Coordinates of C-alpha atoms and ligand atoms in Angstrom, one line a residue:
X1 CA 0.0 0.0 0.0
X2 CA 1.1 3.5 -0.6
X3 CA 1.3 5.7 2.9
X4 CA 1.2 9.9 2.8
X5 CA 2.5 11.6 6.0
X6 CA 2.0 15.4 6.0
X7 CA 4.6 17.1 7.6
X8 CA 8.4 17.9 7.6
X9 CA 10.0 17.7 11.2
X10 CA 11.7 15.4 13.6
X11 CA 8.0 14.0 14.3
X12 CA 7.3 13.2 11.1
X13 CA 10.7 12.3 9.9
X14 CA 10.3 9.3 12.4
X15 CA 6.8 8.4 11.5
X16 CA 8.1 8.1 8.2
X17 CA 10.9 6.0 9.5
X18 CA 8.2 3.8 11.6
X19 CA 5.6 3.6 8.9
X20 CA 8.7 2.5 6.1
X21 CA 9.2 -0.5 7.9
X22 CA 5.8 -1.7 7.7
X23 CA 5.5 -4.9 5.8
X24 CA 2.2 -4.0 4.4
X25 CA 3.5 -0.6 3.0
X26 CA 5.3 -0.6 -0.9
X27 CA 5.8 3.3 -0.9
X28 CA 5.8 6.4 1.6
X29 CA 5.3 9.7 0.7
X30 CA 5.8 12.8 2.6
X31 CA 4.1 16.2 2.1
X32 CA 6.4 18.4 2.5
X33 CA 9.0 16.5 4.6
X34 CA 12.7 17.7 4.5
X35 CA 16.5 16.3 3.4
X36 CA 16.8 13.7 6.3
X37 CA 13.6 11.8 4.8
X38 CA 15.2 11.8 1.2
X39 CA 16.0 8.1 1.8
X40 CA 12.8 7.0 3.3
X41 CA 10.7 8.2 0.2
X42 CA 9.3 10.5 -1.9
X43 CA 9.2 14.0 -1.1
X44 CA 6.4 15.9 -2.9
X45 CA 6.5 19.6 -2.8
X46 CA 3.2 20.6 -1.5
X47 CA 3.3 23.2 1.6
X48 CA 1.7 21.5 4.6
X49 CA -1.1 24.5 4.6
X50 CA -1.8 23.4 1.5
X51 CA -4.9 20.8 2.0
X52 CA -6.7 20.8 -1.3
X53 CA -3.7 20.3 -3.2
X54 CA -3.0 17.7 -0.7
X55 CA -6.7 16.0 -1.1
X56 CA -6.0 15.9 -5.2
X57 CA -2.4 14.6 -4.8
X58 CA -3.6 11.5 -2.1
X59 CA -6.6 11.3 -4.8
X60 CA -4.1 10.8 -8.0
X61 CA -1.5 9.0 -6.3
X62 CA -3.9 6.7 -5.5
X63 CA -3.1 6.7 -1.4
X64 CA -4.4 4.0 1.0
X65 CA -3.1 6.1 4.0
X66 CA -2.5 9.2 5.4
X67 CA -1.1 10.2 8.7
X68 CA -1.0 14.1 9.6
X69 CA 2.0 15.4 12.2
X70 CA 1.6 19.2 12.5
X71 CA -1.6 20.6 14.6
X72 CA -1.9 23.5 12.4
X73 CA -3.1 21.2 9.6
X74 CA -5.6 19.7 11.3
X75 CA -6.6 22.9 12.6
X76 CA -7.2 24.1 9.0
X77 CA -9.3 20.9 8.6
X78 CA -7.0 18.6 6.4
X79 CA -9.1 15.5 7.8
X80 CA -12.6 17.2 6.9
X81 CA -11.0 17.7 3.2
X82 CA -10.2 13.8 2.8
X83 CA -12.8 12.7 4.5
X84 CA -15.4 14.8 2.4
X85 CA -13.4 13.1 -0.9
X86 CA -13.7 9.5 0.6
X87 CA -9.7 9.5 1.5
X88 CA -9.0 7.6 4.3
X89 CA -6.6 9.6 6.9
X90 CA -5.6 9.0 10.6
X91 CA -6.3 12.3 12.5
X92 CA -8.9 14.5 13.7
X93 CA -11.2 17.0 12.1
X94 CA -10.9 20.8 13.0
X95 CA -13.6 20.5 15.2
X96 CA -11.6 17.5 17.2
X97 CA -8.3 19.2 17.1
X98 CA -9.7 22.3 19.4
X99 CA -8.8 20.2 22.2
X100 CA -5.2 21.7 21.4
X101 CA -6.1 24.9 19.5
X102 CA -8.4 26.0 22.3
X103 CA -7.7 25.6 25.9
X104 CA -11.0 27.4 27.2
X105 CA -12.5 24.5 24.6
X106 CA -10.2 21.7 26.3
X107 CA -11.4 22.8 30.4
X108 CA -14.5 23.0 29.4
X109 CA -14.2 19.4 28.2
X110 CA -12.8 18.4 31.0
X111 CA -15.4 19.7 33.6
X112 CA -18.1 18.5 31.8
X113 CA -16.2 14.8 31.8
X114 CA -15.0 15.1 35.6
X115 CA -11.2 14.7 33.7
X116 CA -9.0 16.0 36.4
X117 CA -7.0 19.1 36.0
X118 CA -5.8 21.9 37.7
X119 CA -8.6 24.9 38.5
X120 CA -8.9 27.6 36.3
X121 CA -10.8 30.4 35.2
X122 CA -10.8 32.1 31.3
X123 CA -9.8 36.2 31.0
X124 CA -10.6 38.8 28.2
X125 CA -9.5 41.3 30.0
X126 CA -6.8 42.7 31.8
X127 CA -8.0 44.2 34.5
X128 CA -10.0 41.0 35.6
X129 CA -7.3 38.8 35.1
X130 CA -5.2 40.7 37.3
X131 CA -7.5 40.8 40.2
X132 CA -8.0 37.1 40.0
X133 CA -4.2 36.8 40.1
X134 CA -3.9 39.3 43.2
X135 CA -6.3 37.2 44.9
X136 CA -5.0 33.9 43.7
X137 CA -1.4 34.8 44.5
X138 CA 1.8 32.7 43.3
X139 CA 2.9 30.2 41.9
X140 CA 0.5 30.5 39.1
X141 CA 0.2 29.6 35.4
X142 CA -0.9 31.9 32.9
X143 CA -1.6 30.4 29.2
X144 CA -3.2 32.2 26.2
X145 CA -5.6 30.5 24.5
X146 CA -4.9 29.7 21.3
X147 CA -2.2 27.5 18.7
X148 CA 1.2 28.2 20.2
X149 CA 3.7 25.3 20.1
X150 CA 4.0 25.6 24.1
X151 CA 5.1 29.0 23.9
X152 CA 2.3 31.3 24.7
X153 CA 2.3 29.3 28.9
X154 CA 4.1 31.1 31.9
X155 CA 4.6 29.6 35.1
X156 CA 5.1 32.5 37.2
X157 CA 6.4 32.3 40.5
X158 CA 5.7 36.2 42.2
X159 CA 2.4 38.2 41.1
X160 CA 5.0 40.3 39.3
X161 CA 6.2 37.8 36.7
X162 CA 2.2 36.6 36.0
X163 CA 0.8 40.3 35.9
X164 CA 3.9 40.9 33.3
X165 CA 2.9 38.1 31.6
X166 CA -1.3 39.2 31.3
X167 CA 0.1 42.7 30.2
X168 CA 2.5 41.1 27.6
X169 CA -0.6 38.9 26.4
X170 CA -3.6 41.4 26.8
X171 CA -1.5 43.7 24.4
X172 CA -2.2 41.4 22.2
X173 CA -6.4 42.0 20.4
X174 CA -8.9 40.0 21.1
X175 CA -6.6 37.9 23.1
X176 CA -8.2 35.2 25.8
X177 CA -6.4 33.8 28.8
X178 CA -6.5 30.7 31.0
X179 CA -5.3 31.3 34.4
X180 CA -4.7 27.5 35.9
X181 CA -3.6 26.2 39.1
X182 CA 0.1 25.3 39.8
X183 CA 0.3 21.6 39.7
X184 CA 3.3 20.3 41.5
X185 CA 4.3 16.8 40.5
X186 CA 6.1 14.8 38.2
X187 CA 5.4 15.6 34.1
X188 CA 5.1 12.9 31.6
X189 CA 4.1 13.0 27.8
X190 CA 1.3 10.0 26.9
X191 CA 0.6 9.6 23.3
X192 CA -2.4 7.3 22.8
X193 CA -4.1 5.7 19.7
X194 CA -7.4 6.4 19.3
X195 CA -10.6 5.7 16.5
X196 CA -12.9 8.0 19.0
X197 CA -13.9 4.8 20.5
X198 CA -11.4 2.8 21.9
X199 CA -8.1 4.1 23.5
X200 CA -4.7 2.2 22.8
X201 CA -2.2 4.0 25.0
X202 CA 1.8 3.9 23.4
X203 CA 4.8 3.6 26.0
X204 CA 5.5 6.9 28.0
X205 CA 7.6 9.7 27.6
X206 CA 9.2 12.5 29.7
X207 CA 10.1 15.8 27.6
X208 CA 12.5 18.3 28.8
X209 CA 10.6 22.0 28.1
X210 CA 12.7 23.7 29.2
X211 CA 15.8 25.2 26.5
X212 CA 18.6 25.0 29.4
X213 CA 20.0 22.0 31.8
X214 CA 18.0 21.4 35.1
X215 CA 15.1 23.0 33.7
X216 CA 16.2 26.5 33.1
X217 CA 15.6 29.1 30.7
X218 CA 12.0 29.7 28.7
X219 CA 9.5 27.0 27.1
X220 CA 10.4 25.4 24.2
X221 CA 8.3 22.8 21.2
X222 CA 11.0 20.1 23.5
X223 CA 14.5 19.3 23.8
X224 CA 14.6 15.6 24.4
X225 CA 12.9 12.8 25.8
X226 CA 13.5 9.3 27.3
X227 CA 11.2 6.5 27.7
X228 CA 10.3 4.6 29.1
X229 CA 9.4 6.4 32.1
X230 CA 10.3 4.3 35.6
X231 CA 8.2 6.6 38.0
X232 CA 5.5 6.2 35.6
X233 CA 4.3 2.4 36.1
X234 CA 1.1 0.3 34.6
X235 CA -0.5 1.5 37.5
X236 CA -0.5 5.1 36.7
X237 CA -0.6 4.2 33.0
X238 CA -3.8 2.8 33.8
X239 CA -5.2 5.5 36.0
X240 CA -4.3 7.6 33.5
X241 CA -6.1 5.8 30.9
X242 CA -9.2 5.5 33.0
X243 CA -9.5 8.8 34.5
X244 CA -8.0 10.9 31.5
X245 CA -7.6 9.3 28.2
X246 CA -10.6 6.9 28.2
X247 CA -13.6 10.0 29.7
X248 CA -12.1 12.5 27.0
X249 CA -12.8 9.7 24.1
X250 CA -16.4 8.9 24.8
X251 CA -17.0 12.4 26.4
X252 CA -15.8 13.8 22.3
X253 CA -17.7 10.6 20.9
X254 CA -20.9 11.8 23.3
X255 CA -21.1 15.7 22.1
X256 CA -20.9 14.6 18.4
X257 CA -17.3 15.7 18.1
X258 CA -15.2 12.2 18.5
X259 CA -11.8 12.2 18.0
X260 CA -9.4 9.9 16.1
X261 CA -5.9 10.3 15.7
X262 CA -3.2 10.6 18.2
X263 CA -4.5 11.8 21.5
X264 CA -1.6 13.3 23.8
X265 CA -1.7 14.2 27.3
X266 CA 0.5 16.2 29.0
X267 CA -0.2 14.9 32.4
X268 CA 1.2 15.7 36.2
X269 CA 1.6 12.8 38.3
X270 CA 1.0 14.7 41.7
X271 CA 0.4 13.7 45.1
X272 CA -3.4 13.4 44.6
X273 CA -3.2 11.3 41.6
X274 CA -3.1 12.4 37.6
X275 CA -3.7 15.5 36.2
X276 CA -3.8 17.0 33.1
X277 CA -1.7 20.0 32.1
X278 CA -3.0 20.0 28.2
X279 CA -4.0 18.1 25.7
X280 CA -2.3 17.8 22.1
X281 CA -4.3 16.9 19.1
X282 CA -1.2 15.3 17.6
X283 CA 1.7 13.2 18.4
X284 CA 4.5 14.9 20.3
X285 CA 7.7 16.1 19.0
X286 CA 10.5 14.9 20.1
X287 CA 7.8 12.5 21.9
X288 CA 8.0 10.4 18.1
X289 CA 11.1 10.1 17.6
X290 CA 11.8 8.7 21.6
X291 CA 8.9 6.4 21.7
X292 CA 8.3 4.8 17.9
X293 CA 11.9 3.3 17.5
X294 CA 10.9 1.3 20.9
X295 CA 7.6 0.1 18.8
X296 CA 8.1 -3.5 18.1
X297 CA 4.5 -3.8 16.2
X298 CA 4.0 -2.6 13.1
X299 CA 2.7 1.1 13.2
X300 CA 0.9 1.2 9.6
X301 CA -1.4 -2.7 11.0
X302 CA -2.0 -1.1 14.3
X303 CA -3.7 2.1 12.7
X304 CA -5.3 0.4 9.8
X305 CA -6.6 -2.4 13.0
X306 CA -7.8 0.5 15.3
X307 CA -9.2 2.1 12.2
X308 CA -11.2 -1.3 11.5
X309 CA -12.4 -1.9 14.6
X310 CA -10.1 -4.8 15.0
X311 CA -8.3 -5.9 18.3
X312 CA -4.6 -4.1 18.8
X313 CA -2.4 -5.6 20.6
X314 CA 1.1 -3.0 20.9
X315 CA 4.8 -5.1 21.4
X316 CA 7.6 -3.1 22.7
X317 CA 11.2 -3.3 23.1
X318 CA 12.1 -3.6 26.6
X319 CA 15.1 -0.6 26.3
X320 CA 15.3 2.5 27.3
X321 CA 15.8 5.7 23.7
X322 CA 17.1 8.9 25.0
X323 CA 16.6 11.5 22.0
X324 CA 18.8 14.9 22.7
X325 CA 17.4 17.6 20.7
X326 CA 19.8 20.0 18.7
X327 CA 18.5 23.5 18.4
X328 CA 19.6 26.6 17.0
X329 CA 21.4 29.1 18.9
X330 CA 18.8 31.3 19.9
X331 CA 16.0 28.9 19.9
X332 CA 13.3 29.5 21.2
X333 CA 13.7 33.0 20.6
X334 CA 14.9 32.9 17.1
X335 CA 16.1 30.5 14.6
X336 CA 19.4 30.0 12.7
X337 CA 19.2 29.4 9.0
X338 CA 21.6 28.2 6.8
X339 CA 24.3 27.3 9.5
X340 CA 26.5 23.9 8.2
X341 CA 26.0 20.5 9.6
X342 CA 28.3 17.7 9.5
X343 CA 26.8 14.5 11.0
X344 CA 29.5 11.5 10.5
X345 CA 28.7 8.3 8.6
X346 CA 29.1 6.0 11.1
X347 CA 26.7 7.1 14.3
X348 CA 25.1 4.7 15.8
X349 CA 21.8 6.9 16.9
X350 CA 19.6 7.5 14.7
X351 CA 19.6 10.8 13.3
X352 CA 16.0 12.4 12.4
X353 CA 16.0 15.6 11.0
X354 CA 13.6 18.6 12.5
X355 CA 14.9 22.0 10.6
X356 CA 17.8 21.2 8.2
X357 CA 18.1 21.8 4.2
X358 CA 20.5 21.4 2.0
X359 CA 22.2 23.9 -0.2
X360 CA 25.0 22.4 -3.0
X361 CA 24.9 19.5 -1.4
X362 CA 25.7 21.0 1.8
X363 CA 23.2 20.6 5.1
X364 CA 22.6 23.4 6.7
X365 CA 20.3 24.5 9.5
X366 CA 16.8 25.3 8.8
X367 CA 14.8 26.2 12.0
X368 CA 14.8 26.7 15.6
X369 CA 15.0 22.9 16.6
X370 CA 17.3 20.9 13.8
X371 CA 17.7 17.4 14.9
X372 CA 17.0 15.0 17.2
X373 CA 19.6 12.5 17.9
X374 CA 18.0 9.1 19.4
X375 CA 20.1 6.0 21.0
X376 CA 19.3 3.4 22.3
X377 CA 20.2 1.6 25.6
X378 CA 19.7 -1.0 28.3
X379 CA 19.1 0.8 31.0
X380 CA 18.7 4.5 30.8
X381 CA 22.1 5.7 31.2
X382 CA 23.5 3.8 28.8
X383 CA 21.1 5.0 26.2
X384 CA 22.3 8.7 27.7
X385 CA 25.5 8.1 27.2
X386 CA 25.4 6.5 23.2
X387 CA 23.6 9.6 22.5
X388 CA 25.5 12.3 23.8
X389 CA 28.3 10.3 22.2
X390 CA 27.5 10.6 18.8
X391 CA 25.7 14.1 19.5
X392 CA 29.3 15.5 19.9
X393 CA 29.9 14.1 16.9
X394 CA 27.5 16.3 14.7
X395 CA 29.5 19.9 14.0
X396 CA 27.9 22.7 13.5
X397 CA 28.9 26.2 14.9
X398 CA 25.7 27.4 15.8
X399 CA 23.6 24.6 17.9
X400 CA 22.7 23.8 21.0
X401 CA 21.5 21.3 22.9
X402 CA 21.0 20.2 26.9
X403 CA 23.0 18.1 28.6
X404 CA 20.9 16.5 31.4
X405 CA 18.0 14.5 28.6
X406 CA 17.3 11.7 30.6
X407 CA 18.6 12.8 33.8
X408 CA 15.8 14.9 35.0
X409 CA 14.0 11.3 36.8
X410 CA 17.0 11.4 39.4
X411 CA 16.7 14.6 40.7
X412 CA 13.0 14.1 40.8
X413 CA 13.5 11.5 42.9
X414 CA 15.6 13.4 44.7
X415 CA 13.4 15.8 45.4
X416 CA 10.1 14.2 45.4
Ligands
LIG1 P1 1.6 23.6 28.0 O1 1.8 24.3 26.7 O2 0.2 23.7 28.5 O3 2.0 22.1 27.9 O4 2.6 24.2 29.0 C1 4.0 24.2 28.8 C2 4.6 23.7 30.1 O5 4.3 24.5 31.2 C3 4.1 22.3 30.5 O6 4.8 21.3 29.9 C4 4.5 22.4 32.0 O7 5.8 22.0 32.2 C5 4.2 23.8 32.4 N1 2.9 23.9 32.9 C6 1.7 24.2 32.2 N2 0.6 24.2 33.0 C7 1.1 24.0 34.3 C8 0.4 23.9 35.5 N3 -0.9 24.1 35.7 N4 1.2 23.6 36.6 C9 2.5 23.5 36.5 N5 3.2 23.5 35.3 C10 2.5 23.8 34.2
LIG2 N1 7.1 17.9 23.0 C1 5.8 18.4 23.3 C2 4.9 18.6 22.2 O1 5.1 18.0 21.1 O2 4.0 19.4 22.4

């Protein structure tokens, strides 16, 4: 069968990787994809944004499946469009996808389905955001609504820092904002399956947000994640499934808006149980590249299965990935373009590609996060240490990357 993934990052760069090695699938196609995916199949040069052309192409080409990895097209309604021409596509519609888009839409959600979160309340305007704030007091987390790659969230610690943050994002028009409850806990990424029905959870994740070691410096899209995740057991994969995943499903299914695709939670183990920080409409990033080359099944079955209604049954190998993001220099601020990359022959991570080009034959840098280096290991520092190893081994002048990926579960533990 011929396979279409839309995208061209490190996330879809490894579903591409994931859905190649399907026995079932002849060809891959990616939409717009970028250098590192050359060798995994066909690039076509349609812009992401692009959904009718994308509809026609998937029509011509004759495509059996598509899998979408950015959130802004499915917020444009890329699913609606393939669905509406009889194209069968793993994702979900516009409608669905407000779960990430919106996060007044997302609380709501959750209150009506008892899903449990931190407490919140939804501003448009400044002066009654800051009064809630002054009576709230600190710490405090101040998110504006909207599409904004976990940029647009503060975690303020004084009143100061969350009333600069309300005047930064009131001077925006029209702007809302959620102001949520610090939940203090342990943060894990769960990416699970779903056909709007039933709810196949993959292994877990922890992403490092934050751009500097021991969680310093501002929110970033990720720099890194290991899995799996030893504080997180079945047990809280299972709460998790029943009191998050599993309510949000059939709650979507209920109100006529049922979501298929890859449900993420971003969830806070705390000390009264699971809660959710947010929900993504998407699979993570650098979440993908961490947690599929750990997939033992094949990816392209288990969709088509779930799809089906058929019984899915996920196999996965028993060591620990560590993926070590490298970003630009001024990421998240800013990104570098057109800086050189040399990445040796002979690495023994694998290499997926997030922001890179190539010019002459040269690969360069291409966006704020560039590439995600992934290793693998039998326990988790020895996956830590294969991937720093070879990460060192990549020159270029101008990127960055932490230094702790996989180290942030033992000063939890420390701490906790
Ligand atoms: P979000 O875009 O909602 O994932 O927020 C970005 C990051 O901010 C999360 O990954 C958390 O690390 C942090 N964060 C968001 N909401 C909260 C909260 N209510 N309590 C504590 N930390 C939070
Ligand atoms: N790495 C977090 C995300 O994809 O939103």
């Amino acid at each position: 069968m011929k396979v279409l993934v839309i995208g061209k990052g490190g996330r879809e760069h490894a579903i591409a990787w994931k859905v190649k090695e399907s026995r079932l699938v002849k060809e891959v196609f990616i939409a717009p994809g970028n250098v590192g995916m050359e060798e995994i199949g066909k690039l076509v040069d349609i812009s992401e944004e692009n959904i009718d052309e994308l509809a026609t192409f998937a029509q011509n080409e004759n495509i059996d499946l598509t899998i979408v990895g950015p959130e802004s097209v499915l917020a444009l309604g890329v699913v609606d469009e393939f669905e509406k021409r009889g194209l069968k596509i793993f994702g979900p519609t516009a409608a669905a996808a407000r779960i990430e888009s919106s996060k007044d839409f997302a609380k709501e959600l959750m209150k009506k389905y008892n899903v449990p979160t931190g407490a919140y309340e939804t501003f448009e305007s400044l002066e009654l955001a800051k009064s809630y704030v002054n009576q709230k007091g600190a710490p405090i987390v101040i998110k504006e609504d909207g599409l904004k790659a976990g940029k647009g969230v503060t975690v303020a610690f004084t009143k100061e820092e969350a009333i600069e943050a309300l005047e930064i994002a009131f001077s925006i028009p029209n702007n809302k904002v959620v102001i949520e409850e610090y939940l203090d806990g342990f943060e894990f990424s769960i990416i699970a399956l779903t056909n709007g029905e039933r709810v196949i959870p993959l292994e877990v994740a922890q992403d490092h947000k934050r751009a500097y070691d021991n969680d310093e410096g501002p929110n970033t899209g990720g720099m890194g994640v290991y899995s799996p995740v030893g504080k997180i057991d079945s047990n809280v994969v299972n709460e998790t499934l029943e009191k998050i995943l599993k309510p949000m499903a059939s709650g979507m299914k209920q109100d006529g808006i049922p979501f298929k695709g890859f449900l993420f939670g971003g969830i806070m183990l705390t000390k009264d149980g699971v809660k959710t920080i947010e929900f993504n409409a998407r699979f993570g990033d650098p979440e993908a590249e961490g947690i599929l080359p750990r997939m033992k099944s094949d990816f392209v079955k288990a969709i088509l299965d779930l799809m089906d209604e058929k019984e899915v049954k996920l196999e996965w190998d028993e060591r620990y990935t560590v993926a070590v993001v490298m970003a630009s220099e001024d990421y998240p601020k800013s990104s570098t373009i057109g800086s050189e990359i040399e990445i040796p022959q002979n690495l023994e991570s694998i290499v997926f590609h997030m922001g890179t080009r190539k010019v002459d034959g040269r690969l360069e840098t291409n966006g704020g996060r560039v590439l995600s280096v992934v290793a693998y290991g039998n326990t988790l520092e020895e996956a830590k240490e294969r991937a720093y190893l070879d990460v060192k081994k990549i020159k270029c002048k101008k990127m960055f990357f932490r230094n702790d990926i996989g180290s942030k579960m033992c000063y939890n533990n420390e701490n906790k």
